[in-house]
Amino acid sequence: MRRALITGITGQDGSYLAEHLLSLGYEVHGIVRRIALEDPGHRMKRIAHLLDDLVLHPGTMESYGSIVSVLAQQRFDECYHLAAQSFVPESFVDGFSTLNVNTTGTHHVLAALRQTQPEARFYFAGSSEMFGRAREVPQRESTPFHPRSPYGISKLAAYWLTVNHREAFGMHCSSGILFNHESPRRPHEFVSRKITRGAARIASGLERQLALGNLDARRDWGHAADYVRAMHLMLQQDAPADFVVGTGRSHSVRDLCAVAFEAVGLDYREHVTVDPRFLRPAEVDVLEADASAARDRLGWEPTYTFEGMVREMVDADLATARAGAS
Ligand code: G4F
C-alpha cells in the first residue's frame, strides 16, 4: 500500500486529493493545525466524511520542528504540499504572514523531507498568479513570471525552492502551476463562490444585491476535482517536472455572474454592483492556460465545463440557502 502525506488536507484541494488517493488504495495522512483538531466540526468539514480513513498529525507550516517530527516517524512515498495562505487580497493586507506560511513553510517541508527521506516524491502547489502581468496569452511552463501580489511572490519563491531541491539535491520535486480551480467546497470569499452563493441567496430572497470588484478580470476556471488528478499524475512520472494545469479557456468575472444568475432565472445586471473596496492595488488581468504539456505527457484532461461547474456550485448553494444555513 502506498503512503501519501498531504499538507493542507482540510482545504478544498486537500479534500478532493484525499478522496482521490483513497480511491486509488493509498494510506493517506494529513498534517493539520492543532486548532483544527480541537474544532473538527467547523475546520474539518470538507474531510468529515473521510475522517475514519485518514491519519492526521498535528503540525503547522510555520514550525520546522512540527513538520520534521511527523516525517521522522514514518516514510511516505509521496508528499503533496498544498497548505498555504491562498487568498490574494489578504496578502496585500499582511504580506509578512503570507510569505511566512507560503515560502518559509514550503522551505520547512522541503528541508524536513531532505533530512528524513530525500527519496520521497514531492508536489508543490504552484499558482498561475506567478505569471501575474503575463507577457503572453495563453501561459505555458516557459512563460516569464511577473507576480503582482505578495501572494504571487510567495508562491514564486517557493516554486524556485522546489526547483532548487530538484537540481541541487536530486530530489523528485515537481510543481503544478495551477490556474483557478473551484467547486462547492471553495471558501466564500473567492469570487466564484461569492457569486454562486450570492445568486443562490438572492434567488432565495435572503439578499438583494451582490457587491464585487473588477468584473473585467479574466481567469481560466476549472474544477478542483479534475486538478487533483493532475497532481497525482505528476508524481507518477519517472522524472520530476513542472506542469501548467488549466482548461485553456478564460472567462471574465462578468461571464461567471451571467452564468450563475441565469442558473437561478435572474439577470445579474439587476443585482451586481461594483464596490471599490474589492478592487486590488495591482490586478492580474488575464490568465489562460496552455496545458498541452499536461495533456501530452501526463494524459490529463479536464472533464468539467465552465458552465457545468458554475451550475454545480449554484445548485449546492441553493440547497444550503433553502436549508437556512449560511
Ligand atoms: O477568486 P479570486 O479571489 O482568485 P485569484 O485572485 O485569481 O486567485 C485564486 O487563483 C489562483 C490561481 O490563479 C490561486 F493561486 C489563488 O490561491 C486563488 O485560488 O479572484 C479572481 C478575480 C480577480 O481578478 C479579482 O480581482 O476576481 C476578481 N474579483 C472581482 N470581484 C473578485 C471580486 N475577487 C474576489 N475575491 N472578490 C470579489 O468581490
mmCIF file of C-alpha atoms and ligand atoms in Angstrom:
data_model
loop_
_atom_site.group_PDB
_atom_site.id
_atom_site.type_symbol
_atom_site.label_atom_id
_atom_site.label_comp_id
_atom_site.label_asym_id
_atom_site.label_seq_id
_atom_site.Cartn_x
_atom_site.Cartn_y
_atom_site.Cartn_z
ATOM 1 C CA MET A 1 0.000 0.000 0.000
ATOM 2 C CA ARG A 2 1.449 3.356 -0.988
ATOM 3 C CA ARG A 3 1.501 6.047 1.665
ATOM 4 C CA ALA A 4 0.916 9.748 0.977
ATOM 5 C CA LEU A 5 1.153 12.840 3.146
ATOM 6 C CA ILE A 6 -0.968 15.914 2.367
ATOM 7 C CA THR A 7 -0.380 19.324 3.925
ATOM 8 C CA GLY A 8 -3.485 21.492 3.652
ATOM 9 C CA ILE A 9 -5.714 18.399 3.730
ATOM 10 C CA THR A 10 -8.636 20.337 5.255
ATOM 11 C CA GLY A 11 -8.861 22.713 2.283
ATOM 12 C CA GLN A 12 -10.750 22.386 -0.984
ATOM 13 C CA ASP A 13 -7.903 20.714 -2.880
ATOM 14 C CA GLY A 14 -6.729 18.642 0.074
ATOM 15 C CA SER A 15 -10.184 17.137 0.496
ATOM 16 C CA TYR A 16 -10.524 16.174 -3.179
ATOM 17 C CA LEU A 17 -6.963 14.856 -3.283
ATOM 18 C CA ALA A 18 -7.525 12.744 -0.165
ATOM 19 C CA GLU A 19 -10.671 11.255 -1.764
ATOM 20 C CA HIS A 20 -8.766 10.549 -4.970
ATOM 21 C CA LEU A 21 -5.791 8.899 -3.252
ATOM 22 C CA LEU A 22 -8.050 6.802 -1.001
ATOM 23 C CA SER A 23 -9.942 5.625 -4.107
ATOM 24 C CA LEU A 24 -6.580 4.508 -5.524
ATOM 25 C CA GLY A 25 -5.826 2.468 -2.407
ATOM 26 C CA TYR A 26 -3.324 4.821 -0.710
ATOM 27 C CA GLU A 27 -2.869 5.152 3.024
ATOM 28 C CA VAL A 28 -3.488 8.892 3.390
ATOM 29 C CA HIS A 29 -2.013 11.064 6.125
ATOM 30 C CA GLY A 30 -2.502 14.773 6.690
ATOM 31 C CA ILE A 31 -0.826 17.496 8.693
ATOM 32 C CA VAL A 32 -3.493 19.571 10.430
ATOM 33 C CA ARG A 33 -3.181 22.569 12.717
ATOM 34 C CA ARG A 34 -3.966 21.756 16.339
ATOM 35 C CA ILE A 35 -6.733 24.364 16.273
ATOM 36 C CA ALA A 36 -8.482 22.259 13.573
ATOM 37 C CA LEU A 37 -8.166 19.072 15.617
ATOM 38 C CA GLU A 38 -9.778 20.935 18.505
ATOM 39 C CA ASP A 39 -12.676 22.201 16.360
ATOM 40 C CA PRO A 40 -13.281 19.413 13.823
ATOM 41 C CA GLY A 41 -16.946 20.254 13.164
ATOM 42 C CA HIS A 42 -16.049 23.603 11.637
ATOM 43 C CA ARG A 43 -12.456 23.339 10.464
ATOM 44 C CA MET A 44 -12.570 19.794 9.126
ATOM 45 C CA LYS A 45 -15.985 19.978 7.453
ATOM 46 C CA ARG A 46 -14.554 19.231 3.988
ATOM 47 C CA ILE A 47 -12.995 15.957 5.166
ATOM 48 C CA ALA A 48 -15.643 14.986 7.749
ATOM 49 C CA HIS A 49 -16.797 12.081 5.522
ATOM 50 C CA LEU A 50 -13.210 10.761 5.293
ATOM 51 C CA LEU A 51 -12.064 11.034 8.890
ATOM 52 C CA ASP A 52 -12.290 7.294 9.631
ATOM 53 C CA ASP A 53 -9.943 6.589 6.707
ATOM 54 C CA LEU A 54 -7.293 9.245 7.357
ATOM 55 C CA VAL A 55 -4.332 9.517 9.712
ATOM 56 C CA LEU A 56 -3.988 13.100 10.947
ATOM 57 C CA HIS A 57 -0.934 14.619 12.619
ATOM 58 C CA PRO A 58 -0.826 17.980 14.394
ATOM 59 C CA GLY A 59 1.602 20.438 12.859
ATOM 60 C CA THR A 60 1.953 23.878 11.355
ATOM 61 C CA MET A 61 3.862 25.101 8.327
ATOM 62 C CA GLU A 62 5.406 27.826 10.477
ATOM 63 C CA SER A 63 7.271 25.287 12.626
ATOM 64 C CA TYR A 64 10.077 23.219 11.139
ATOM 65 C CA GLY A 65 10.106 21.130 14.314
ATOM 66 C CA SER A 66 6.459 20.111 13.978
ATOM 67 C CA ILE A 67 6.943 19.028 10.350
ATOM 68 C CA VAL A 68 10.179 17.137 10.879
ATOM 69 C CA SER A 69 8.662 15.259 13.815
ATOM 70 C CA VAL A 70 5.888 13.894 11.538
ATOM 71 C CA LEU A 71 8.356 12.960 8.816
ATOM 72 C CA ALA A 72 10.792 11.345 11.259
ATOM 73 C CA GLN A 73 8.075 8.909 12.431
ATOM 74 C CA GLN A 74 7.065 7.460 9.108
ATOM 75 C CA ARG A 75 8.161 7.024 5.492
ATOM 76 C CA PHE A 76 5.973 8.420 2.740
ATOM 77 C CA ASP A 77 6.066 7.557 -0.947
ATOM 78 C CA GLU A 78 4.544 10.897 -1.888
ATOM 79 C CA CYS A 79 4.162 14.273 -0.203
ATOM 80 C CA TYR A 80 1.633 16.798 -1.552
ATOM 81 C CA HIS A 81 2.303 20.247 -0.161
ATOM 82 C CA LEU A 82 -0.922 22.230 -0.522
ATOM 83 C CA ALA A 83 -1.003 24.217 2.738
ATOM 84 C CA ALA A 84 -0.949 27.953 2.077
ATOM 85 C CA GLN A 85 -2.485 31.344 2.718
ATOM 86 C CA SER A 86 -4.262 31.267 -0.641
ATOM 87 C CA PHE A 87 -6.393 34.426 -0.663
ATOM 88 C CA VAL A 88 -4.676 37.046 -2.809
ATOM 89 C CA PRO A 89 -6.265 40.202 -1.204
ATOM 90 C CA GLU A 90 -5.158 39.058 2.268
ATOM 91 C CA SER A 91 -1.576 39.045 1.030
ATOM 92 C CA PHE A 92 -1.786 42.808 0.410
ATOM 93 C CA VAL A 93 -3.008 43.284 3.989
ATOM 94 C CA ASP A 94 -0.416 41.024 5.629
ATOM 95 C CA GLY A 95 2.324 40.112 3.189
ATOM 96 C CA PHE A 96 4.601 39.049 6.024
ATOM 97 C CA SER A 97 2.469 36.147 7.194
ATOM 98 C CA THR A 98 1.705 35.145 3.596
ATOM 99 C CA LEU A 99 5.428 34.882 2.864
ATOM 100 C CA ASN A 100 6.000 33.112 6.149
ATOM 101 C CA VAL A 101 3.388 30.404 5.555
ATOM 102 C CA ASN A 102 3.767 30.036 1.789
ATOM 103 C CA THR A 103 7.510 30.442 1.253
ATOM 104 C CA THR A 104 9.173 29.587 4.545
ATOM 105 C CA GLY A 105 6.545 26.885 5.130
ATOM 106 C CA THR A 106 7.451 25.251 1.817
ATOM 107 C CA HIS A 107 11.121 25.536 2.712
ATOM 108 C CA HIS A 108 10.386 23.764 6.009
ATOM 109 C CA VAL A 109 8.668 20.853 4.247
ATOM 110 C CA LEU A 110 11.412 20.519 1.629
ATOM 111 C CA ALA A 111 14.188 20.687 4.216
ATOM 112 C CA ALA A 112 12.448 18.184 6.507
ATOM 113 C CA LEU A 113 11.985 15.754 3.594
ATOM 114 C CA ARG A 114 15.602 16.180 2.586
ATOM 115 C CA GLN A 115 16.718 15.445 6.123
ATOM 116 C CA THR A 116 14.454 12.439 6.796
ATOM 117 C CA GLN A 117 13.536 10.852 3.442
ATOM 118 C CA PRO A 118 15.001 12.520 0.350
ATOM 119 C CA GLU A 119 13.691 9.691 -1.855
ATOM 120 C CA ALA A 120 10.030 10.687 -1.240
ATOM 121 C CA ARG A 121 8.309 12.351 -4.188
ATOM 122 C CA PHE A 122 7.237 15.939 -3.569
ATOM 123 C CA TYR A 123 4.458 18.003 -5.154
ATOM 124 C CA PHE A 124 4.295 21.778 -4.716
ATOM 125 C CA ALA A 125 1.086 23.711 -5.353
ATOM 126 C CA GLY A 126 2.338 26.495 -7.607
ATOM 127 C CA SER A 127 -0.067 29.071 -8.998
ATOM 128 C CA SER A 128 -0.876 30.879 -12.211
ATOM 129 C CA GLU A 129 -0.616 34.051 -10.072
ATOM 130 C CA MET A 130 3.152 33.601 -10.589
ATOM 131 C CA PHE A 131 2.600 34.735 -14.208
ATOM 132 C CA GLY A 132 0.832 37.872 -12.977
ATOM 133 C CA ARG A 133 1.228 40.554 -15.618
ATOM 134 C CA ALA A 134 1.793 37.848 -18.169
ATOM 135 C CA ARG A 135 3.858 38.530 -21.242
ATOM 136 C CA GLU A 136 1.833 36.136 -23.388
ATOM 137 C CA VAL A 137 -1.622 34.603 -23.567
ATOM 138 C CA PRO A 138 -2.030 31.681 -23.077
ATOM 139 C CA GLN A 139 0.633 30.969 -20.455
ATOM 140 C CA ARG A 140 2.752 27.837 -20.523
ATOM 141 C CA GLU A 141 5.689 26.472 -18.499
ATOM 142 C CA SER A 142 8.190 28.717 -20.337
ATOM 143 C CA THR A 143 6.204 31.977 -19.948
ATOM 144 C CA PRO A 144 8.223 34.507 -17.874
ATOM 145 C CA PHE A 145 6.939 35.188 -14.367
ATOM 146 C CA HIS A 146 5.844 38.633 -13.172
ATOM 147 C CA PRO A 147 3.834 38.246 -9.943
ATOM 148 C CA ARG A 148 1.580 41.139 -8.924
ATOM 149 C CA SER A 149 0.936 40.433 -5.251
ATOM 150 C CA PRO A 150 2.802 39.245 -2.162
ATOM 151 C CA TYR A 151 0.833 36.018 -2.672
ATOM 152 C CA GLY A 152 2.238 35.565 -6.185
ATOM 153 C CA ILE A 153 5.722 36.424 -4.949
ATOM 154 C CA SER A 154 5.437 33.938 -2.073
ATOM 155 C CA LYS A 155 4.412 31.170 -4.469
ATOM 156 C CA LEU A 156 7.139 32.048 -6.950
ATOM 157 C CA ALA A 157 9.861 31.936 -4.280
ATOM 158 C CA ALA A 158 8.522 28.574 -3.077
ATOM 159 C CA TYR A 159 8.424 27.333 -6.673
ATOM 160 C CA TRP A 160 12.143 28.181 -7.046
ATOM 161 C CA LEU A 161 12.922 26.451 -3.744
ATOM 162 C CA THR A 162 11.224 23.372 -5.206
ATOM 163 C CA VAL A 163 13.237 23.615 -8.431
ATOM 164 C CA ASN A 164 16.388 24.082 -6.387
ATOM 165 C CA HIS A 165 15.809 20.943 -4.289
ATOM 166 C CA ARG A 166 15.381 19.027 -7.536
ATOM 167 C CA GLU A 167 18.533 20.450 -9.123
ATOM 168 C CA ALA A 168 20.817 20.699 -6.099
ATOM 169 C CA PHE A 169 19.875 17.527 -4.211
ATOM 170 C CA GLY A 170 18.425 15.292 -6.937
ATOM 171 C CA MET A 171 15.046 15.065 -5.187
ATOM 172 C CA HIS A 172 11.873 14.120 -7.095
ATOM 173 C CA CYS A 173 10.233 17.552 -6.748
ATOM 174 C CA SER A 174 7.528 18.776 -9.129
ATOM 175 C CA SER A 175 5.296 21.838 -9.207
ATOM 176 C CA GLY A 176 1.840 22.141 -10.638
ATOM 177 C CA ILE A 177 1.258 25.654 -11.950
ATOM 178 C CA LEU A 178 -2.454 25.514 -11.335
ATOM 179 C CA PHE A 179 -4.896 28.006 -12.757
ATOM 180 C CA ASN A 180 -8.017 28.899 -10.755
ATOM 181 C CA HIS A 181 -9.958 25.837 -9.681
ATOM 182 C CA GLU A 182 -13.267 25.891 -7.910
ATOM 183 C CA SER A 183 -16.042 23.663 -6.529
ATOM 184 C CA PRO A 184 -18.861 23.733 -3.979
ATOM 185 C CA ARG A 185 -16.059 23.365 -1.385
ATOM 186 C CA ARG A 186 -14.459 26.700 -2.332
ATOM 187 C CA PRO A 187 -14.420 29.185 0.572
ATOM 188 C CA HIS A 188 -16.976 32.017 0.269
ATOM 189 C CA GLU A 189 -14.571 34.904 -0.258
ATOM 190 C CA PHE A 190 -13.176 33.712 -3.613
ATOM 191 C CA VAL A 191 -15.059 35.296 -6.459
ATOM 192 C CA SER A 192 -16.606 32.147 -7.962
ATOM 193 C CA ARG A 193 -18.192 31.034 -4.712
ATOM 194 C CA LYS A 194 -19.061 34.581 -3.714
ATOM 195 C CA ILE A 195 -21.055 34.851 -6.945
ATOM 196 C CA THR A 196 -22.733 31.408 -6.854
ATOM 197 C CA ARG A 197 -23.643 31.841 -3.198
ATOM 198 C CA GLY A 198 -24.819 35.412 -3.830
ATOM 199 C CA ALA A 199 -27.021 34.320 -6.738
ATOM 200 C CA ALA A 200 -28.500 31.494 -4.656
ATOM 201 C CA ARG A 201 -29.204 33.742 -1.678
ATOM 202 C CA ILE A 202 -30.756 36.453 -3.840
ATOM 203 C CA ALA A 203 -32.925 33.859 -5.617
ATOM 204 C CA SER A 204 -33.984 32.545 -2.198
ATOM 205 C CA GLY A 205 -34.983 36.013 -1.002
ATOM 206 C CA LEU A 206 -32.207 36.190 1.620
ATOM 207 C CA GLU A 207 -30.348 39.092 -0.026
ATOM 208 C CA ARG A 208 -30.947 41.629 -2.795
ATOM 209 C CA GLN A 209 -27.532 42.784 -4.034
ATOM 210 C CA LEU A 210 -24.039 41.396 -4.512
ATOM 211 C CA ALA A 211 -21.045 43.783 -4.310
ATOM 212 C CA LEU A 212 -17.989 42.775 -6.341
ATOM 213 C CA GLY A 213 -14.734 44.346 -7.560
ATOM 214 C CA ASN A 214 -13.270 44.138 -11.059
ATOM 215 C CA LEU A 215 -15.811 42.482 -13.371
ATOM 216 C CA ASP A 216 -13.453 42.532 -16.370
ATOM 217 C CA ALA A 217 -10.676 40.340 -14.956
ATOM 218 C CA ARG A 218 -10.393 37.089 -16.901
ATOM 219 C CA ARG A 219 -9.498 33.739 -15.388
ATOM 220 C CA ASP A 220 -9.189 30.173 -16.618
ATOM 221 C CA TRP A 221 -11.574 28.478 -14.172
ATOM 222 C CA GLY A 222 -11.568 24.691 -13.859
ATOM 223 C CA HIS A 223 -12.873 22.193 -11.288
ATOM 224 C CA ALA A 224 -10.709 21.215 -8.300
ATOM 225 C CA ALA A 225 -11.696 17.529 -8.635
ATOM 226 C CA ASP A 226 -10.109 17.491 -12.083
ATOM 227 C CA TYR A 227 -6.959 19.295 -10.938
ATOM 228 C CA VAL A 228 -6.066 16.933 -8.084
ATOM 229 C CA ARG A 229 -5.804 14.117 -10.652
ATOM 230 C CA ALA A 230 -3.076 16.134 -12.374
ATOM 231 C CA MET A 231 -1.186 16.485 -9.076
ATOM 232 C CA HIS A 232 -1.154 12.721 -8.644
ATOM 233 C CA LEU A 233 -0.142 12.065 -12.256
ATOM 234 C CA MET A 234 2.856 14.402 -11.875
ATOM 235 C CA LEU A 235 4.268 12.255 -9.088
ATOM 236 C CA GLN A 236 3.863 9.058 -11.144
ATOM 237 C CA GLN A 237 6.359 10.298 -13.766
ATOM 238 C CA ASP A 238 9.878 8.839 -13.791
ATOM 239 C CA ALA A 239 11.414 12.309 -13.936
ATOM 240 C CA PRO A 240 10.180 15.284 -11.891
ATOM 241 C CA ALA A 241 8.960 18.326 -13.853
ATOM 242 C CA ASP A 242 6.657 21.346 -13.661
ATOM 243 C CA PHE A 243 3.306 21.462 -15.438
ATOM 244 C CA VAL A 244 0.723 24.132 -16.228
ATOM 245 C CA VAL A 245 -2.779 22.863 -15.378
ATOM 246 C CA GLY A 246 -5.835 24.675 -16.741
ATOM 247 C CA THR A 247 -8.708 24.290 -19.191
ATOM 248 C CA GLY A 248 -7.351 26.562 -21.954
ATOM 249 C CA ARG A 249 -10.469 28.766 -21.862
ATOM 250 C CA SER A 250 -10.783 32.044 -19.999
ATOM 251 C CA HIS A 251 -13.926 33.898 -18.930
ATOM 252 C CA SER A 252 -14.474 37.251 -17.279
ATOM 253 C CA VAL A 253 -15.897 37.699 -13.787
ATOM 254 C CA ARG A 254 -18.897 39.205 -15.610
ATOM 255 C CA ASP A 255 -19.324 35.948 -17.598
ATOM 256 C CA LEU A 256 -19.323 33.995 -14.351
ATOM 257 C CA CYS A 257 -22.034 36.313 -12.965
ATOM 258 C CA ALA A 258 -24.121 35.828 -16.118
ATOM 259 C CA VAL A 259 -23.983 32.010 -15.921
ATOM 260 C CA ALA A 260 -24.629 31.867 -12.159
ATOM 261 C CA PHE A 261 -27.573 34.286 -12.154
ATOM 262 C CA GLU A 262 -29.065 32.716 -15.277
ATOM 263 C CA ALA A 263 -28.999 29.357 -13.462
ATOM 264 C CA VAL A 264 -31.459 30.817 -10.922
ATOM 265 C CA GLY A 265 -33.529 32.646 -13.540
ATOM 266 C CA LEU A 266 -32.174 36.136 -12.785
ATOM 267 C CA ASP A 267 -30.314 38.860 -14.701
ATOM 268 C CA TYR A 268 -27.044 39.647 -12.904
ATOM 269 C CA ARG A 269 -27.187 43.272 -14.137
ATOM 270 C CA GLU A 270 -30.129 43.898 -11.781
ATOM 271 C CA HIS A 271 -28.263 42.622 -8.710
ATOM 272 C CA VAL A 272 -24.485 43.033 -9.061
ATOM 273 C CA THR A 273 -22.854 46.309 -8.024
ATOM 274 C CA VAL A 274 -19.202 47.337 -8.173
ATOM 275 C CA ASP A 275 -17.645 48.320 -4.854
ATOM 276 C CA PRO A 276 -14.127 49.808 -4.947
ATOM 277 C CA ARG A 277 -13.368 48.026 -1.658
ATOM 278 C CA PHE A 278 -12.987 44.833 -3.663
ATOM 279 C CA LEU A 279 -10.526 46.246 -6.214
ATOM 280 C CA ARG A 280 -6.875 45.214 -5.766
ATOM 281 C CA PRO A 281 -3.832 47.519 -5.564
ATOM 282 C CA ALA A 282 -2.357 45.584 -8.501
ATOM 283 C CA GLU A 283 -4.594 43.345 -10.624
ATOM 284 C CA VAL A 284 -3.852 40.349 -12.823
ATOM 285 C CA ASP A 285 -5.916 40.998 -15.952
ATOM 286 C CA VAL A 286 -5.871 37.766 -17.960
ATOM 287 C CA LEU A 287 -4.895 34.235 -17.042
ATOM 288 C CA GLU A 288 -5.420 31.484 -19.589
ATOM 289 C CA ALA A 289 -3.561 28.174 -19.623
ATOM 290 C CA ASP A 290 -1.766 26.329 -22.363
ATOM 291 C CA ALA A 291 -1.837 22.912 -20.690
ATOM 292 C CA SER A 292 -0.622 20.971 -23.697
ATOM 293 C CA ALA A 293 2.339 19.504 -21.777
ATOM 294 C CA ALA A 294 -0.026 18.110 -19.114
ATOM 295 C CA ARG A 295 -2.263 16.683 -21.822
ATOM 296 C CA ASP A 296 0.580 15.180 -23.866
ATOM 297 C CA ARG A 297 2.904 13.936 -21.147
ATOM 298 C CA LEU A 298 0.525 13.194 -18.270
ATOM 299 C CA GLY A 299 -2.503 12.215 -20.358
ATOM 300 C CA TRP A 300 -4.517 14.665 -18.233
ATOM 301 C CA GLU A 301 -7.804 16.161 -19.459
ATOM 302 C CA PRO A 302 -10.355 18.257 -17.572
ATOM 303 C CA THR A 303 -13.832 16.704 -17.507
ATOM 304 C CA TYR A 304 -15.952 19.660 -16.290
ATOM 305 C CA THR A 305 -17.114 22.546 -18.461
ATOM 306 C CA PHE A 306 -17.107 26.082 -17.048
ATOM 307 C CA GLU A 307 -20.908 26.221 -17.226
ATOM 308 C CA GLY A 308 -21.323 22.778 -15.637
ATOM 309 C CA MET A 309 -19.029 23.693 -12.762
ATOM 310 C CA VAL A 310 -20.789 27.013 -12.072
ATOM 311 C CA ARG A 311 -24.199 25.283 -12.123
ATOM 312 C CA GLU A 312 -22.978 22.601 -9.714
ATOM 313 C CA MET A 313 -21.841 25.350 -7.339
ATOM 314 C CA VAL A 314 -25.132 27.269 -7.678
ATOM 315 C CA ASP A 315 -27.137 24.086 -7.002
ATOM 316 C CA ALA A 316 -25.112 23.373 -3.860
ATOM 317 C CA ASP A 317 -25.555 26.970 -2.676
ATOM 318 C CA LEU A 318 -29.298 26.882 -3.397
ATOM 319 C CA ALA A 319 -29.624 23.740 -1.274
ATOM 320 C CA THR A 320 -27.732 25.463 1.557
ATOM 321 C CA ALA A 321 -29.809 28.664 1.275
ATOM 322 C CA ARG A 322 -33.073 26.675 1.296
ATOM 323 C CA ALA A 323 -31.920 24.730 4.345
ATOM 324 C CA GLY A 324 -31.469 28.075 6.094
ATOM 325 C CA ALA A 325 -27.734 27.576 6.578
ATOM 326 C CA SER A 326 -25.035 30.134 5.754
HETATM 327 O O1 G4F B 1 -11.392 34.317 -6.891
HETATM 328 P P1 G4F B 1 -10.236 35.216 -6.731
HETATM 329 O O2 G4F B 1 -10.063 35.837 -5.388
HETATM 330 O O3 G4F B 1 -8.975 34.379 -7.166
HETATM 331 P P2 G4F B 1 -7.481 34.798 -7.650
HETATM 332 O O4 G4F B 1 -7.060 36.064 -7.040
HETATM 333 O O5 G4F B 1 -7.445 34.698 -9.139
HETATM 334 O O6 G4F B 1 -6.605 33.645 -7.002
HETATM 335 C C1 G4F B 1 -7.029 32.278 -6.984
HETATM 336 O O7 G4F B 1 -6.474 31.574 -8.068
HETATM 337 C C2 G4F B 1 -5.033 31.460 -8.025
HETATM 338 C C3 G4F B 1 -4.625 30.660 -9.259
HETATM 339 O O8 G4F B 1 -4.618 31.525 -10.346
HETATM 340 C C4 G4F B 1 -4.606 30.779 -6.750
HETATM 341 F F1 G4F B 1 -3.260 30.646 -6.716
HETATM 342 C C5 G4F B 1 -5.089 31.601 -5.563
HETATM 343 O O9 G4F B 1 -4.738 30.945 -4.360
HETATM 344 C C6 G4F B 1 -6.607 31.688 -5.652
HETATM 345 O O10 G4F B 1 -7.135 30.387 -5.534
HETATM 346 O O11 G4F B 1 -10.306 36.412 -7.785
HETATM 347 C C7 G4F B 1 -10.452 36.190 -9.159
HETATM 348 C C8 G4F B 1 -10.662 37.508 -9.879
HETATM 349 C C9 G4F B 1 -9.633 38.596 -9.543
HETATM 350 O O12 G4F B 1 -9.212 39.229 -10.732
HETATM 351 C C10 G4F B 1 -10.400 39.586 -8.692
HETATM 352 O O13 G4F B 1 -9.963 40.938 -8.802
HETATM 353 O O14 G4F B 1 -11.922 38.028 -9.484
HETATM 354 C C11 G4F B 1 -11.790 39.424 -9.270
HETATM 355 N N1 G4F B 1 -12.845 39.862 -8.369
HETATM 356 C C12 G4F B 1 -13.836 40.752 -8.690
HETATM 357 N N2 G4F B 1 -14.623 40.956 -7.620
HETATM 358 C C13 G4F B 1 -13.015 39.482 -7.086
HETATM 359 C C14 G4F B 1 -14.134 40.182 -6.609
HETATM 360 N N3 G4F B 1 -12.330 38.625 -6.297
HETATM 361 C C15 G4F B 1 -12.774 38.427 -5.025
HETATM 362 N N4 G4F B 1 -12.124 37.538 -4.241
HETATM 363 N N5 G4F B 1 -13.855 39.105 -4.518
HETATM 364 C C16 G4F B 1 -14.570 39.996 -5.266
HETATM 365 O O15 G4F B 1 -15.553 40.597 -4.794
#
